[in-house]
Coordinates of C-alpha atoms in Angstrom, one line a residue:
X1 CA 24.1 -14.2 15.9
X2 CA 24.5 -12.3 12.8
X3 CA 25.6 -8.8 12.6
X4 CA 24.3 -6.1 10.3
X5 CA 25.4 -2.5 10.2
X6 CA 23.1 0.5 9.8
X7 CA 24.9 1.6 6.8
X8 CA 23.6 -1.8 4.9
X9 CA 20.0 -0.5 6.0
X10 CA 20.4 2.9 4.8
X11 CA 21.6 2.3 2.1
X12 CA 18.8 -0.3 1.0
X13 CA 15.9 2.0 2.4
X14 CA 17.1 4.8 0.1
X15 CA 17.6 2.9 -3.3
X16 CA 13.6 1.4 -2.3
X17 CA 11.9 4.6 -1.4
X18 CA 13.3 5.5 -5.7
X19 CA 12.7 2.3 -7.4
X20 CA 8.9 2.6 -5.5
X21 CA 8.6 5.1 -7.1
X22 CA 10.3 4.8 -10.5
X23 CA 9.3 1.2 -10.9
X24 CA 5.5 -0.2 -10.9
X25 CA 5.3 -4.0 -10.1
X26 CA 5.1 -6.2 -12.9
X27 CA 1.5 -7.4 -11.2
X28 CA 0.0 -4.3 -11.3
X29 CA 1.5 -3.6 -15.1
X30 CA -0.6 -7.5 -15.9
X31 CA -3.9 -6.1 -14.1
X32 CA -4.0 -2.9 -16.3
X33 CA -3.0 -5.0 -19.7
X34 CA -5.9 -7.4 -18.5
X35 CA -8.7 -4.6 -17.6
X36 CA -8.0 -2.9 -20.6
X37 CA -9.1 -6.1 -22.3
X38 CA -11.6 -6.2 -19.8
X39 CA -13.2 -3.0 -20.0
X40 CA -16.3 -2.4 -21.7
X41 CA -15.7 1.7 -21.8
X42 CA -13.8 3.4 -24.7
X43 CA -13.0 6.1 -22.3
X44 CA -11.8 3.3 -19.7
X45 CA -9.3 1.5 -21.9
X46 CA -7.6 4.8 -23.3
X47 CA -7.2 5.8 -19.5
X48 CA -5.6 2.3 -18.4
X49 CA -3.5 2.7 -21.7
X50 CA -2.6 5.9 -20.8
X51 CA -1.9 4.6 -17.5
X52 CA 0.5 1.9 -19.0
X53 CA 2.5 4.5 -20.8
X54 CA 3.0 6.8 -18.2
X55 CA 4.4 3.5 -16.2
X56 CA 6.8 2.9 -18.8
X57 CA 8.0 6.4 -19.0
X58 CA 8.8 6.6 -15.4
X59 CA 10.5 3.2 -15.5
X60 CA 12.6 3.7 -18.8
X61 CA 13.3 7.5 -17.6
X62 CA 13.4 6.7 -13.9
X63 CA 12.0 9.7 -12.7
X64 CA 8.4 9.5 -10.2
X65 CA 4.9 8.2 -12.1
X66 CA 3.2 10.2 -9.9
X67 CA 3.8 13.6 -8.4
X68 CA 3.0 12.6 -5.0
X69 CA 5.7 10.6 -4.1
X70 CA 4.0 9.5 -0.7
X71 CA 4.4 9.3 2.6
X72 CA 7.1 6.3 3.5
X73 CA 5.4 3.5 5.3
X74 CA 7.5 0.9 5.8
X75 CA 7.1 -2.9 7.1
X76 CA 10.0 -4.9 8.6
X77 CA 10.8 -8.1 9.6
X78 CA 13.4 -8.7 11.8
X79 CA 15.2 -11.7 12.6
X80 CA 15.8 -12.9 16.1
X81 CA 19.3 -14.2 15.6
X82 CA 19.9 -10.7 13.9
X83 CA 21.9 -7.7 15.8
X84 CA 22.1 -4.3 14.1
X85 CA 25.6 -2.4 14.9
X86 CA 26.6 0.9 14.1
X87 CA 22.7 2.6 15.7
X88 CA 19.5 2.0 16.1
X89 CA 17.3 0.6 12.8
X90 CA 14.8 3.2 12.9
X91 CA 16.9 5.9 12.7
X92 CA 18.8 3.8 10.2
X93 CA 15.4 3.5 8.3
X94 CA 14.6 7.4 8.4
X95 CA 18.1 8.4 7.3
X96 CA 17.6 6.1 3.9
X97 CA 14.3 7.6 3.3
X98 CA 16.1 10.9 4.1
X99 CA 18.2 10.2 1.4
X100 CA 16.0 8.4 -1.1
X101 CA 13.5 11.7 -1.2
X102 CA 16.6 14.1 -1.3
X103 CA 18.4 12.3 -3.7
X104 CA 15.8 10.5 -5.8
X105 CA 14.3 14.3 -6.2
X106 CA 11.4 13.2 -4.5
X107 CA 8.1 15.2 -3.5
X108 CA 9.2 15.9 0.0
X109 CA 5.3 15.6 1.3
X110 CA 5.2 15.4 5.6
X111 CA 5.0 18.2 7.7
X112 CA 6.3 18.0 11.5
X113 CA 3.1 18.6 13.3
X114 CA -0.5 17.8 12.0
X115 CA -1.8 21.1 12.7
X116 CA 1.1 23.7 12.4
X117 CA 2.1 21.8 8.9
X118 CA 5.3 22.8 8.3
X119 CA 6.8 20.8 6.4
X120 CA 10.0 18.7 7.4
X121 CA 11.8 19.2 4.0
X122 CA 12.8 15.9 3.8
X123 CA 9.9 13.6 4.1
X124 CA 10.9 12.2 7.0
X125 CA 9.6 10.6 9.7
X126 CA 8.4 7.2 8.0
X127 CA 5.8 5.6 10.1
X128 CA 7.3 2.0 10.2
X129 CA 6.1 -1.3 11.6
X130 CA 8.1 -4.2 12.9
X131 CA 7.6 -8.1 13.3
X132 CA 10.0 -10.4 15.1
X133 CA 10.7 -13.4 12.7
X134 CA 12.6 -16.5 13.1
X135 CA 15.9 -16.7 11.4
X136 CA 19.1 -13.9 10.8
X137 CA 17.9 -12.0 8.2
X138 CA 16.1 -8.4 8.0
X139 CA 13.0 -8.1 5.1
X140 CA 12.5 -4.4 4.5
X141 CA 9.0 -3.5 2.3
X142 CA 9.0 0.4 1.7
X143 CA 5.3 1.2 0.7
X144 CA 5.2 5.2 -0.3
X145 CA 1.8 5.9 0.6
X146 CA -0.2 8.7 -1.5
X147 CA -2.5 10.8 0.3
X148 CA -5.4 11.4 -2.6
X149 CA -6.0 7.5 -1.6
X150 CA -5.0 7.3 2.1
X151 CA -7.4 10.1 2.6
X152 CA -10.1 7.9 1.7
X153 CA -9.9 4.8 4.5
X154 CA -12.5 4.3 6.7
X155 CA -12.7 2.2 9.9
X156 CA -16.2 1.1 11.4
X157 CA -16.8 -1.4 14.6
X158 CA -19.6 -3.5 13.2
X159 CA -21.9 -5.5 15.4
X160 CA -20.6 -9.5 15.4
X161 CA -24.2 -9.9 14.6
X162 CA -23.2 -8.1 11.4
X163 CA -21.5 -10.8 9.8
X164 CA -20.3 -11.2 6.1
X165 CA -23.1 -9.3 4.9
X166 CA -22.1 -6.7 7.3
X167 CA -18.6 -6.5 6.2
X168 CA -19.3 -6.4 2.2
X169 CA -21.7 -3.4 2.5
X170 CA -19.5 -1.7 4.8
X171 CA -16.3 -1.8 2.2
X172 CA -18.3 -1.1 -0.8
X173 CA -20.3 1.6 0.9
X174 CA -16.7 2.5 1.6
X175 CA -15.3 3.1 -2.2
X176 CA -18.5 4.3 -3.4
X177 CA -18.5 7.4 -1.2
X178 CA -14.5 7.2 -2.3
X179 CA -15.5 7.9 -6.2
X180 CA -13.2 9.0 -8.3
X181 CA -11.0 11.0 -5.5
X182 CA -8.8 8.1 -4.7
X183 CA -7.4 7.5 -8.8
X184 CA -9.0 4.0 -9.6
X185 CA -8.4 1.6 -10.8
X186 CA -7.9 1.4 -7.5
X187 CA -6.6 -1.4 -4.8
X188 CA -8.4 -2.2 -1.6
X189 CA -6.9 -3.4 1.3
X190 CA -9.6 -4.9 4.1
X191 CA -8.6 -5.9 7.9
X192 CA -10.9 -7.9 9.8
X193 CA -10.6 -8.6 13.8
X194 CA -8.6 -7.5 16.1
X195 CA -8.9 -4.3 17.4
X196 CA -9.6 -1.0 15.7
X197 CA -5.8 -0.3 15.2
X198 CA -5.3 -3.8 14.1
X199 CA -7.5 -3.4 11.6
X200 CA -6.1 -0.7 10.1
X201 CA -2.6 -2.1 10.1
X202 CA -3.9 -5.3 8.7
X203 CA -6.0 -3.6 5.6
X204 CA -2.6 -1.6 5.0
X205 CA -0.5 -4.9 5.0
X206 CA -3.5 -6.1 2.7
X207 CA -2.6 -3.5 -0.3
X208 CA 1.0 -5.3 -0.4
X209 CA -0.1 -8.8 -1.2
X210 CA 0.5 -9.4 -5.2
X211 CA -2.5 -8.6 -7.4
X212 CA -4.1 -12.2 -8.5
X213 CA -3.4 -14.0 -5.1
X214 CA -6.3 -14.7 -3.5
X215 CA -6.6 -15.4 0.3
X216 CA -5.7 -19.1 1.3
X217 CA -8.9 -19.3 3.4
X218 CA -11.5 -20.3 1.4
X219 CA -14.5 -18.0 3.2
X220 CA -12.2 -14.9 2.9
X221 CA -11.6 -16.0 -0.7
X222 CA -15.2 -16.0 -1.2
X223 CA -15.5 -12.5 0.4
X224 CA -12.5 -11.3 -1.9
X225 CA -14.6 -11.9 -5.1
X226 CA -18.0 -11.1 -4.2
X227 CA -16.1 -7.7 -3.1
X228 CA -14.4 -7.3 -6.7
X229 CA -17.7 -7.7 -8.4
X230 CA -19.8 -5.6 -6.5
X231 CA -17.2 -3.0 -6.6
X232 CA -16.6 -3.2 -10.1
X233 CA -20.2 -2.9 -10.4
X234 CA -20.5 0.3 -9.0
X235 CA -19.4 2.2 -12.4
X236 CA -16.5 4.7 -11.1
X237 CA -14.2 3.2 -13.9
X238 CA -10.8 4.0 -14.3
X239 CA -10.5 7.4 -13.2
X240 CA -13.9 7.8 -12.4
X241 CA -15.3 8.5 -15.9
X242 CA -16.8 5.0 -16.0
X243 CA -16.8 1.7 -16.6
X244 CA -16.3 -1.6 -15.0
X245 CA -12.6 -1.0 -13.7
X246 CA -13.1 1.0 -10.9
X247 CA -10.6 -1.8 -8.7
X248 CA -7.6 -3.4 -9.4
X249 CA -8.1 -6.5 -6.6
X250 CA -9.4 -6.7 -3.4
X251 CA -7.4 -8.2 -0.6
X252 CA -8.8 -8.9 2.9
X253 CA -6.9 -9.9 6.0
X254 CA -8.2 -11.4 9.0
X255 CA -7.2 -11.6 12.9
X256 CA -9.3 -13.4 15.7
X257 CA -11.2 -10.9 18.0
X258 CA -13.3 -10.1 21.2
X259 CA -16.6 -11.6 21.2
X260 CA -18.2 -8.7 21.5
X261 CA -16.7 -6.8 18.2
X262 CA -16.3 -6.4 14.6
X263 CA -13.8 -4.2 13.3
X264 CA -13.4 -3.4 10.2
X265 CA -11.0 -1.2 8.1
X266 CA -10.8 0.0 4.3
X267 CA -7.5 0.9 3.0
X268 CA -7.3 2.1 -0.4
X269 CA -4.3 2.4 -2.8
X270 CA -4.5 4.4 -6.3
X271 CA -3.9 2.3 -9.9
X272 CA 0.1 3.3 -8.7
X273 CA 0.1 0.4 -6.2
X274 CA 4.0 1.1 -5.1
X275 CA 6.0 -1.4 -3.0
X276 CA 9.2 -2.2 -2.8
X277 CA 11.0 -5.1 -0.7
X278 CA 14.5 -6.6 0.0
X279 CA 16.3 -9.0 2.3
X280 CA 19.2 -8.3 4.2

């Protein structure tokens, strides 16, 4: 059994909710440089150029790309043989990103109750998911979560009679009625199966898989690039001023379900695709 104090995890949560936000992944920076060769609009490419610069600035200054710094989500796997000392990890987790907002000067962004919205000053709580995992090691992914795109997932129960044509139409019905709110080039995370709130939590897991990996099952693959096409056909365009860069990727995730059900859920991340992991 392998121990790990709380301290280790705070400390790690707080230095990810920053970099999230200072540092854009290097596969999101190779999709812009490839859709600006891509893109057909003048308009388009000097947006996704623009859009390359303002990632460099915020890397080489370290200070946010975007103003809303997000709500936390975080994802973490926890090994069996693990045992945390010192507390308990969620509070461990909500102390780093306590610290990460505060310190990291951070657009403190939740409020304590939906409805009274006042705000918690410290954009804490993180809404954070755990998987149990072989082994004696903890894998923390902090995912800051802006709201312009979050604000534009839908969730449907299709008909199993539905079927693939079912589920296309749904998601690009989805990010047409999304337009240019959610900042495209945009990435789109799909769920399939399950129940509704599986769904959800899968098309969310969806928007951290690297841009340019495709699903390893070869129908879902399929799915993935009729998607990106049809999507891209739409002509949002970076920003929604047009063109044929309206989405980054499209990842989809799948998960067996009832026989009588079909859920299906669109989760949608801006062109600031922000994820951060480490392994303890």
């Amino acid at each position: 059994m392998r121990e790990i104090h709380i301290d280790e995890i705070i400390g790690s949560v707080k230095e990810m909710c920053m970099s999230a936000n200072y540092n854009l992944g290097k596969d999101v920076m190779d999709a812009f440089n490839c859709a600006k060769e891509r893109e057909e609009s003048p308009i388009g490419r000097g947006i996704i150029d623009n859009l390359i610069k303002n990632a460099n600035i915020a890397k080489d200054n370290q200070v946010p790309m975007c103003q809303d710094t997000g709500m936390a989500v975080v994802f973490v796997e926890v090994g069996q043989d693990v045992h945390i000392t010192g507390g308990l990890i969620t509070d461990a987790i909500n102390e780093g990103v306590r610290r990460g907002y505060t310190e990291g000067y951070l657009r403190k962004s939740v409020v304590k109750d939906p409805l009274i919205r006042e705000n918690t000053r410290d954009n804490t709580p993180a809404v954070i998911y755990y998987d149990m995992v072989p082994g004696d090691k903890i894998k923390i992914t902090v995912a800051p979560k802006g709201f312009g795109s979050e604000n534009m997932s839908k969730t449907k129960m299709l008909k199993p009679s539905d079927g693939m044509n079912g589920v296309i139409d749904f998601v690009v019905e989805a990010v047409s009625q999304a337009g240019p709110n959610p900042c495209p080039p945009i990435v789109v995370g799909v769920g399939i199966g399950g129940t509704i709130d599986k769904a959800c939590n899968m098309a969310k897991r969806a928007l951290l898989r690297p841009i340019g990996e495709a699903s390893s099952k070869e129908h879902i693959k399929e799915i993935e690039e009729i998607l990106i096409e049809k999507i891209n056909n739409l002509g949002i365009g970076p920003q929604g001023l047009g063109g044929r860069t309206t989405a980054l990727t499209v990842n989809v995730e799948t998960f067996p379900t009832h026989i009588a059900g079909l859920p299906v859920a669109v989760n949608i991340n801006c062109h600031a695709s922000r994820h951060e992991e480490r392994v303890i």
